[in-house]
Amino acid sequence: MTATATTGRTPRTASDPHRSPVHGVTWLVLRQHRLTLWISAVVFLALVIELVWLRTAMTDYIRTTLRHCADAGAHTDCATEAMGVETDYGELLRATGLFVGLLPLLFGLFVAGPVIARELESGTYQLAWTQSVTPMRWFAAKLALPAVLAVSGLTALSALHTWAWWPVQDLLPGQSWYQGFDKLGVAPVAYALLGVAVGATAGLLIKRTLVSMAVTLVVFEVLTWAFAALRPYLAGSRTKVGKDFPTLNSMDWGWRQGYVTATGGHLPEEACPVRSTVQQECLTDHHVVGGFSDYHPASQFWTLQWTQAALVVVLAAALVWFTVGWMRRGNR
């Protein structure tokens, strides 16, 4: 009879091939919010289909119009026909852009904030912490879901929206690159991370769902306003000078204008308001000889986009670093 040696170790059980690769706290978070995830997936798919259709329809419209203009020669008003893209598709593209630009705030308001604040408010987090789940692991799992959804979803939607907008940007009044800046390129993705970070921070500190949502709304709006005010200074602007206020190209972003004095100095436009009754006297007193416009050409679009996105992501990372430190110190 052969003796069997024992090592004292628990034999390793075979892994279950049917077991989901997502388990533990992450699985619990997905399970708790499965309805929201399904709704988000449906909305995401609908927006993808719409944007692909919009791009195809608009480019086909422009191609057909150009072909018709080439065949008709001088017998048709090509400019008027080309502007028809605004009538047929412009409003839908504008509404879609507004929704894409609103999504970062919605992530912070209804996903990141409530996911954390609701459990802290109700006390259900204590059950998770008694099941061999550390507070940091619980917080990371709660924060990872909205962060992954925000980055992956906004990356795809913003890319598709920019792709649909790009060929018709000069045909859509009110939808120039600088007017829809936060709805294009990498801006929505960066703001999505900021929305998640602001919402999570508010939820962790306040521990009240509705109050944290209100604070998230106010803080996020203040931050986006601050970045919009900072934007003109994120890249070197150009200056155009003329006898009056210079006329810029339709795709140039004229962000500041004013007066040029006889000594070459620049005065802001507010120094001698146009509708002021004493404007002429003011111009004479300052020896104004012309006007200037500071502007960013369309070629600086991506420079401004990436610079702003970097600053937004740094701020989001700082908020996450703060919340992690707050959790580690036991302030919960």
Short mmCIF file of C-alpha atoms in Angstrom, two decimals:
data_model
loop_
_atom_site.label_atom_id
_atom_site.label_comp_id
_atom_site.label_asym_id
_atom_site.label_seq_id
_atom_site.Cartn_x
_atom_site.Cartn_y
_atom_site.Cartn_z
CA MET A 1 0.00 0.00 0.00
CA THR A 2 1.44 3.32 -1.08
CA ALA A 3 1.30 6.21 1.34
CA THR A 4 0.08 9.53 0.09
CA ALA A 5 2.08 12.57 1.19
CA THR A 6 0.16 15.51 2.52
CA THR A 7 1.40 19.04 2.23
CA GLY A 8 -1.18 20.75 4.38
CA ARG A 9 -2.31 22.93 1.49
CA THR A 10 -5.90 23.22 0.40
CA PRO A 11 -6.24 21.66 -3.05
CA ARG A 12 -6.92 24.23 -5.77
CA THR A 13 -10.33 23.81 -7.28
CA ALA A 14 -10.76 23.95 -11.01
CA SER A 15 -11.96 27.29 -12.23
CA ASP A 16 -15.55 27.44 -13.36
CA PRO A 17 -15.59 28.09 -17.13
CA HIS A 18 -19.05 29.64 -16.80
CA ARG A 19 -17.98 32.13 -14.15
CA SER A 20 -18.08 35.77 -15.21
CA PRO A 21 -14.66 37.48 -15.39
CA VAL A 22 -16.26 40.38 -13.51
CA HIS A 23 -16.90 39.53 -9.87
CA GLY A 24 -16.69 40.89 -6.36
CA VAL A 25 -17.47 44.54 -5.73
CA THR A 26 -17.30 45.39 -9.44
CA TRP A 27 -19.95 42.77 -10.21
CA LEU A 28 -22.12 44.14 -7.39
CA VAL A 29 -21.89 47.68 -8.78
CA LEU A 30 -22.83 46.47 -12.26
CA ARG A 31 -25.70 44.46 -10.79
CA GLN A 32 -27.03 47.44 -8.80
CA HIS A 33 -27.06 49.71 -11.83
CA ARG A 34 -27.97 47.29 -14.60
CA LEU A 35 -31.11 49.23 -15.56
CA THR A 36 -29.13 52.46 -15.93
CA LEU A 37 -26.52 50.60 -17.96
CA TRP A 38 -29.12 49.17 -20.33
CA ILE A 39 -30.73 52.58 -20.82
CA SER A 40 -27.32 54.15 -21.42
CA ALA A 41 -26.46 51.46 -23.96
CA VAL A 42 -29.68 52.08 -25.89
CA VAL A 43 -29.15 55.86 -25.91
CA PHE A 44 -25.52 55.40 -26.94
CA LEU A 45 -26.44 53.11 -29.83
CA ALA A 46 -29.17 55.51 -31.00
CA LEU A 47 -26.73 58.43 -31.01
CA VAL A 48 -24.12 56.42 -32.91
CA ILE A 49 -26.64 55.50 -35.59
CA GLU A 50 -27.90 59.08 -35.81
CA LEU A 51 -24.43 60.61 -36.16
CA VAL A 52 -23.35 58.11 -38.81
CA TRP A 53 -26.56 58.81 -40.72
CA LEU A 54 -26.10 62.58 -40.34
CA ARG A 55 -22.56 62.50 -41.69
CA THR A 56 -23.60 60.35 -44.64
CA ALA A 57 -26.70 62.41 -45.43
CA MET A 58 -24.92 65.77 -45.21
CA THR A 59 -21.93 64.74 -47.31
CA ASP A 60 -24.26 63.22 -49.91
CA TYR A 61 -26.26 66.45 -49.96
CA ILE A 62 -23.14 68.55 -50.51
CA ARG A 63 -21.83 66.19 -53.19
CA THR A 64 -25.16 66.27 -55.02
CA THR A 65 -25.34 70.07 -54.78
CA LEU A 66 -21.83 70.50 -56.16
CA ARG A 67 -22.58 68.16 -59.04
CA HIS A 68 -25.79 70.02 -59.80
CA CYS A 69 -23.95 73.36 -59.69
CA ALA A 70 -21.28 72.06 -62.05
CA ASP A 71 -23.92 70.89 -64.52
CA ALA A 72 -26.07 74.04 -64.29
CA GLY A 73 -23.17 76.49 -64.45
CA ALA A 74 -24.25 80.08 -63.93
CA HIS A 75 -27.95 79.22 -64.11
CA THR A 76 -28.31 78.34 -60.42
CA ASP A 77 -27.47 79.91 -57.06
CA CYS A 78 -25.01 77.38 -55.64
CA ALA A 79 -24.44 79.29 -52.41
CA THR A 80 -28.16 79.20 -51.57
CA GLU A 81 -28.41 75.51 -52.41
CA ALA A 82 -25.35 74.66 -50.29
CA MET A 83 -26.83 76.49 -47.30
CA GLY A 84 -29.82 74.16 -47.52
CA VAL A 85 -27.86 71.72 -45.39
CA GLU A 86 -28.62 74.01 -42.43
CA THR A 87 -32.36 73.78 -43.08
CA ASP A 88 -32.42 70.01 -43.51
CA TYR A 89 -29.81 68.83 -41.01
CA GLY A 90 -28.43 71.78 -39.04
CA GLU A 91 -30.91 71.76 -36.16
CA LEU A 92 -30.56 68.02 -35.59
CA LEU A 93 -26.77 68.28 -35.55
CA ARG A 94 -26.98 71.26 -33.17
CA ALA A 95 -29.31 69.40 -30.79
CA THR A 96 -27.06 66.34 -30.84
CA GLY A 97 -24.03 68.50 -30.09
CA LEU A 98 -25.81 70.11 -27.14
CA PHE A 99 -26.61 66.67 -25.73
CA VAL A 100 -23.02 65.47 -26.17
CA GLY A 101 -21.81 68.62 -24.42
CA LEU A 102 -24.27 68.03 -21.57
CA LEU A 103 -23.27 64.40 -20.93
CA PRO A 104 -20.20 65.18 -18.76
CA LEU A 105 -22.41 67.09 -16.32
CA LEU A 106 -25.03 64.32 -16.37
CA PHE A 107 -22.36 61.75 -15.48
CA GLY A 108 -21.38 63.80 -12.47
CA LEU A 109 -24.96 64.55 -11.41
CA PHE A 110 -26.72 61.23 -11.84
CA VAL A 111 -23.96 58.62 -11.85
CA ALA A 112 -20.76 59.47 -9.96
CA GLY A 113 -22.32 61.51 -7.16
CA PRO A 114 -25.35 59.35 -6.32
CA VAL A 115 -23.38 56.09 -6.65
CA ILE A 116 -21.27 57.12 -3.65
CA ALA A 117 -23.52 59.52 -1.75
CA ARG A 118 -26.54 57.19 -1.74
CA GLU A 119 -24.66 54.37 -0.02
CA LEU A 120 -23.00 56.70 2.47
CA GLU A 121 -26.38 58.30 3.22
CA SER A 122 -28.20 54.98 3.69
CA GLY A 123 -25.32 53.24 5.48
CA THR A 124 -25.28 50.22 3.14
CA TYR A 125 -21.55 50.69 2.59
CA GLN A 126 -20.98 49.22 6.08
CA LEU A 127 -22.17 45.81 4.87
CA ALA A 128 -19.61 45.79 2.06
CA TRP A 129 -16.84 46.75 4.47
CA THR A 130 -17.66 43.77 6.70
CA GLN A 131 -17.35 41.35 3.75
CA SER A 132 -13.55 41.52 3.41
CA VAL A 133 -13.82 44.63 1.22
CA THR A 134 -11.60 47.52 2.25
CA PRO A 135 -12.93 51.09 2.04
CA MET A 136 -10.38 51.92 -0.67
CA ARG A 137 -11.39 48.93 -2.78
CA TRP A 138 -15.05 49.83 -2.35
CA PHE A 139 -14.40 53.43 -3.36
CA ALA A 140 -12.27 52.41 -6.36
CA ALA A 141 -14.96 50.06 -7.64
CA LYS A 142 -17.64 52.71 -7.22
CA LEU A 143 -15.54 55.30 -9.03
CA ALA A 144 -14.28 53.00 -11.79
CA LEU A 145 -17.71 52.30 -13.29
CA PRO A 146 -18.71 55.91 -14.03
CA ALA A 147 -15.14 56.75 -15.09
CA VAL A 148 -14.97 53.92 -17.62
CA LEU A 149 -18.45 54.67 -18.94
CA ALA A 150 -17.65 58.36 -19.24
CA VAL A 151 -14.35 57.95 -21.05
CA SER A 152 -15.39 55.17 -23.42
CA GLY A 153 -18.81 56.60 -24.23
CA LEU A 154 -17.74 60.22 -24.65
CA THR A 155 -14.68 59.26 -26.69
CA ALA A 156 -16.84 57.49 -29.25
CA LEU A 157 -19.65 60.06 -29.30
CA SER A 158 -17.37 63.09 -29.43
CA ALA A 159 -15.32 61.52 -32.23
CA LEU A 160 -18.47 60.79 -34.22
CA HIS A 161 -19.93 64.25 -33.58
CA THR A 162 -16.69 65.93 -34.69
CA TRP A 163 -16.58 63.63 -37.74
CA ALA A 164 -20.15 64.58 -38.69
CA TRP A 165 -19.60 68.30 -38.08
CA TRP A 166 -16.24 68.69 -39.81
CA PRO A 167 -17.31 68.74 -43.52
CA VAL A 168 -20.18 71.22 -42.95
CA GLN A 169 -18.68 73.54 -40.35
CA ASP A 170 -18.61 76.54 -42.68
CA LEU A 171 -22.22 75.97 -43.77
CA LEU A 172 -23.85 75.99 -40.33
CA PRO A 173 -24.38 79.45 -38.79
CA GLY A 174 -23.73 79.48 -35.06
CA GLN A 175 -21.80 76.19 -35.12
CA SER A 176 -18.27 77.39 -35.73
CA TRP A 177 -15.44 75.55 -34.01
CA TYR A 178 -15.11 78.17 -31.30
CA GLN A 179 -18.87 78.30 -30.65
CA GLY A 180 -19.15 74.53 -30.19
CA PHE A 181 -15.69 74.07 -28.68
CA ASP A 182 -16.79 72.04 -25.63
CA LYS A 183 -18.81 69.65 -27.81
CA LEU A 184 -15.99 68.76 -30.19
CA GLY A 185 -12.70 66.89 -30.14
CA VAL A 186 -11.28 65.81 -26.80
CA ALA A 187 -13.08 68.48 -24.75
CA PRO A 188 -16.15 66.31 -23.85
CA VAL A 189 -13.90 63.42 -22.77
CA ALA A 190 -11.84 65.62 -20.46
CA TYR A 191 -14.96 67.24 -19.03
CA ALA A 192 -16.48 63.79 -18.48
CA LEU A 193 -13.57 62.89 -16.23
CA LEU A 194 -13.97 66.21 -14.43
CA GLY A 195 -17.71 65.60 -13.98
CA VAL A 196 -17.05 62.16 -12.47
CA ALA A 197 -14.36 63.57 -10.17
CA VAL A 198 -16.51 66.49 -9.01
CA GLY A 199 -19.53 64.23 -8.45
CA ALA A 200 -17.54 61.63 -6.54
CA THR A 201 -15.85 64.25 -4.38
CA ALA A 202 -19.16 65.95 -3.56
CA GLY A 203 -20.79 62.61 -2.77
CA LEU A 204 -17.95 61.52 -0.49
CA LEU A 205 -17.74 64.81 1.41
CA ILE A 206 -21.43 65.65 1.73
CA LYS A 207 -22.93 62.13 2.01
CA ARG A 208 -26.37 63.44 0.97
CA THR A 209 -27.54 62.54 -2.52
CA LEU A 210 -29.62 65.59 -3.42
CA VAL A 211 -27.28 68.09 -1.79
CA SER A 212 -24.23 66.54 -3.46
CA MET A 213 -26.02 66.71 -6.83
CA ALA A 214 -26.74 70.41 -6.31
CA VAL A 215 -23.15 71.10 -5.32
CA THR A 216 -21.89 69.12 -8.33
CA LEU A 217 -24.04 71.23 -10.65
CA VAL A 218 -22.78 74.53 -9.24
CA VAL A 219 -19.10 73.52 -9.04
CA PHE A 220 -19.05 71.99 -12.52
CA GLU A 221 -20.67 75.04 -14.10
CA VAL A 222 -18.25 77.38 -12.34
CA LEU A 223 -15.28 75.32 -13.52
CA THR A 224 -16.45 75.15 -17.14
CA TRP A 225 -17.03 78.92 -17.09
CA ALA A 226 -13.50 79.42 -15.72
CA PHE A 227 -11.97 77.25 -18.44
CA ALA A 228 -13.96 79.10 -21.11
CA ALA A 229 -12.62 82.42 -19.78
CA LEU A 230 -9.08 81.02 -19.77
CA ARG A 231 -9.32 79.49 -23.26
CA PRO A 232 -8.22 82.54 -25.34
CA TYR A 233 -4.91 82.58 -23.44
CA LEU A 234 -4.07 78.88 -23.96
CA ALA A 235 -2.35 79.62 -27.28
CA GLY A 236 -0.75 82.70 -28.75
CA SER A 237 -3.39 84.74 -30.56
CA ARG A 238 -2.82 86.91 -33.61
CA THR A 239 -3.64 90.58 -34.04
CA LYS A 240 -5.08 92.34 -37.06
CA VAL A 241 -5.02 96.15 -37.28
CA GLY A 242 -7.05 98.47 -39.51
CA LYS A 243 -8.56 101.92 -39.82
CA ASP A 244 -11.68 100.58 -38.13
CA PHE A 245 -12.28 97.28 -36.39
CA PRO A 246 -10.75 94.79 -38.89
CA THR A 247 -12.96 92.22 -40.60
CA LEU A 248 -11.89 88.65 -39.85
CA ASN A 249 -12.31 85.45 -41.78
CA SER A 250 -15.57 83.68 -40.95
CA MET A 251 -13.64 80.76 -39.41
CA ASP A 252 -11.43 82.96 -37.23
CA TRP A 253 -12.30 83.39 -33.57
CA GLY A 254 -12.13 87.09 -32.78
CA TRP A 255 -12.10 87.07 -29.01
CA ARG A 256 -11.07 90.65 -28.31
CA GLN A 257 -11.08 93.99 -30.14
CA GLY A 258 -10.31 97.59 -29.33
CA TYR A 259 -8.68 100.81 -30.44
CA VAL A 260 -5.17 101.67 -31.64
CA THR A 261 -3.76 105.00 -30.46
CA ALA A 262 -1.32 107.27 -32.28
CA THR A 263 1.54 105.89 -30.19
CA GLY A 264 0.71 102.31 -31.17
CA GLY A 265 -0.93 101.43 -27.88
CA HIS A 266 -4.07 99.31 -27.61
CA LEU A 267 -7.21 100.30 -25.74
CA PRO A 268 -10.01 97.83 -24.96
CA GLU A 269 -13.31 98.47 -26.72
CA GLU A 270 -14.93 99.20 -23.36
CA ALA A 271 -12.71 102.28 -22.94
CA CYS A 272 -14.86 104.14 -25.51
CA PRO A 273 -18.16 102.25 -25.83
CA VAL A 274 -19.59 102.32 -29.34
CA ARG A 275 -23.05 103.41 -28.24
CA SER A 276 -21.77 106.01 -25.79
CA THR A 277 -22.89 109.61 -26.37
CA VAL A 278 -19.35 110.79 -25.69
CA GLN A 279 -17.62 108.16 -27.83
CA GLN A 280 -16.14 110.63 -30.30
CA GLU A 281 -14.81 112.83 -27.50
CA CYS A 282 -13.29 109.74 -25.86
CA LEU A 283 -11.62 108.69 -29.12
CA THR A 284 -10.17 112.16 -29.56
CA ASP A 285 -8.87 112.33 -25.99
CA HIS A 286 -7.03 109.02 -26.46
CA HIS A 287 -5.75 109.94 -29.94
CA VAL A 288 -7.33 106.86 -31.51
CA VAL A 289 -6.27 106.26 -35.11
CA GLY A 290 -7.66 102.79 -35.80
CA GLY A 291 -8.84 99.51 -34.41
CA PHE A 292 -7.46 96.03 -33.71
CA SER A 293 -8.80 92.50 -33.34
CA ASP A 294 -7.11 89.69 -31.45
CA TYR A 295 -8.09 86.34 -32.92
CA HIS A 296 -7.33 82.65 -33.10
CA PRO A 297 -7.35 81.10 -36.59
CA ALA A 298 -9.09 77.78 -37.19
CA SER A 299 -5.66 76.14 -37.46
CA GLN A 300 -5.28 76.51 -33.67
CA PHE A 301 -8.34 74.40 -32.95
CA TRP A 302 -6.42 71.28 -31.88
CA THR A 303 -3.78 73.24 -29.99
CA LEU A 304 -6.49 74.85 -27.87
CA GLN A 305 -8.33 71.53 -27.53
CA TRP A 306 -5.39 69.52 -26.23
CA THR A 307 -4.11 72.29 -23.97
CA GLN A 308 -7.48 72.78 -22.31
CA ALA A 309 -8.06 69.02 -22.05
CA ALA A 310 -4.70 68.59 -20.30
CA LEU A 311 -5.59 71.23 -17.72
CA VAL A 312 -9.05 69.73 -17.14
CA VAL A 313 -7.63 66.23 -16.67
CA VAL A 314 -5.00 67.54 -14.24
CA LEU A 315 -7.76 69.14 -12.16
CA ALA A 316 -9.81 65.92 -12.26
CA ALA A 317 -6.76 63.93 -11.17
CA ALA A 318 -6.16 66.37 -8.31
CA LEU A 319 -9.74 65.87 -7.09
CA VAL A 320 -9.37 62.08 -7.24
CA TRP A 321 -6.06 62.32 -5.37
CA PHE A 322 -7.81 64.40 -2.70
CA THR A 323 -10.67 61.92 -2.33
CA VAL A 324 -8.26 58.98 -2.10
CA GLY A 325 -6.33 60.77 0.64
CA TRP A 326 -9.60 61.55 2.39
CA MET A 327 -10.58 57.87 2.36
CA ARG A 328 -7.17 56.72 3.61
CA ARG A 329 -7.33 59.10 6.55
CA GLY A 330 -10.60 57.50 7.56
CA ASN A 331 -12.75 60.57 6.90
CA ARG A 332 -15.89 58.79 5.79
#
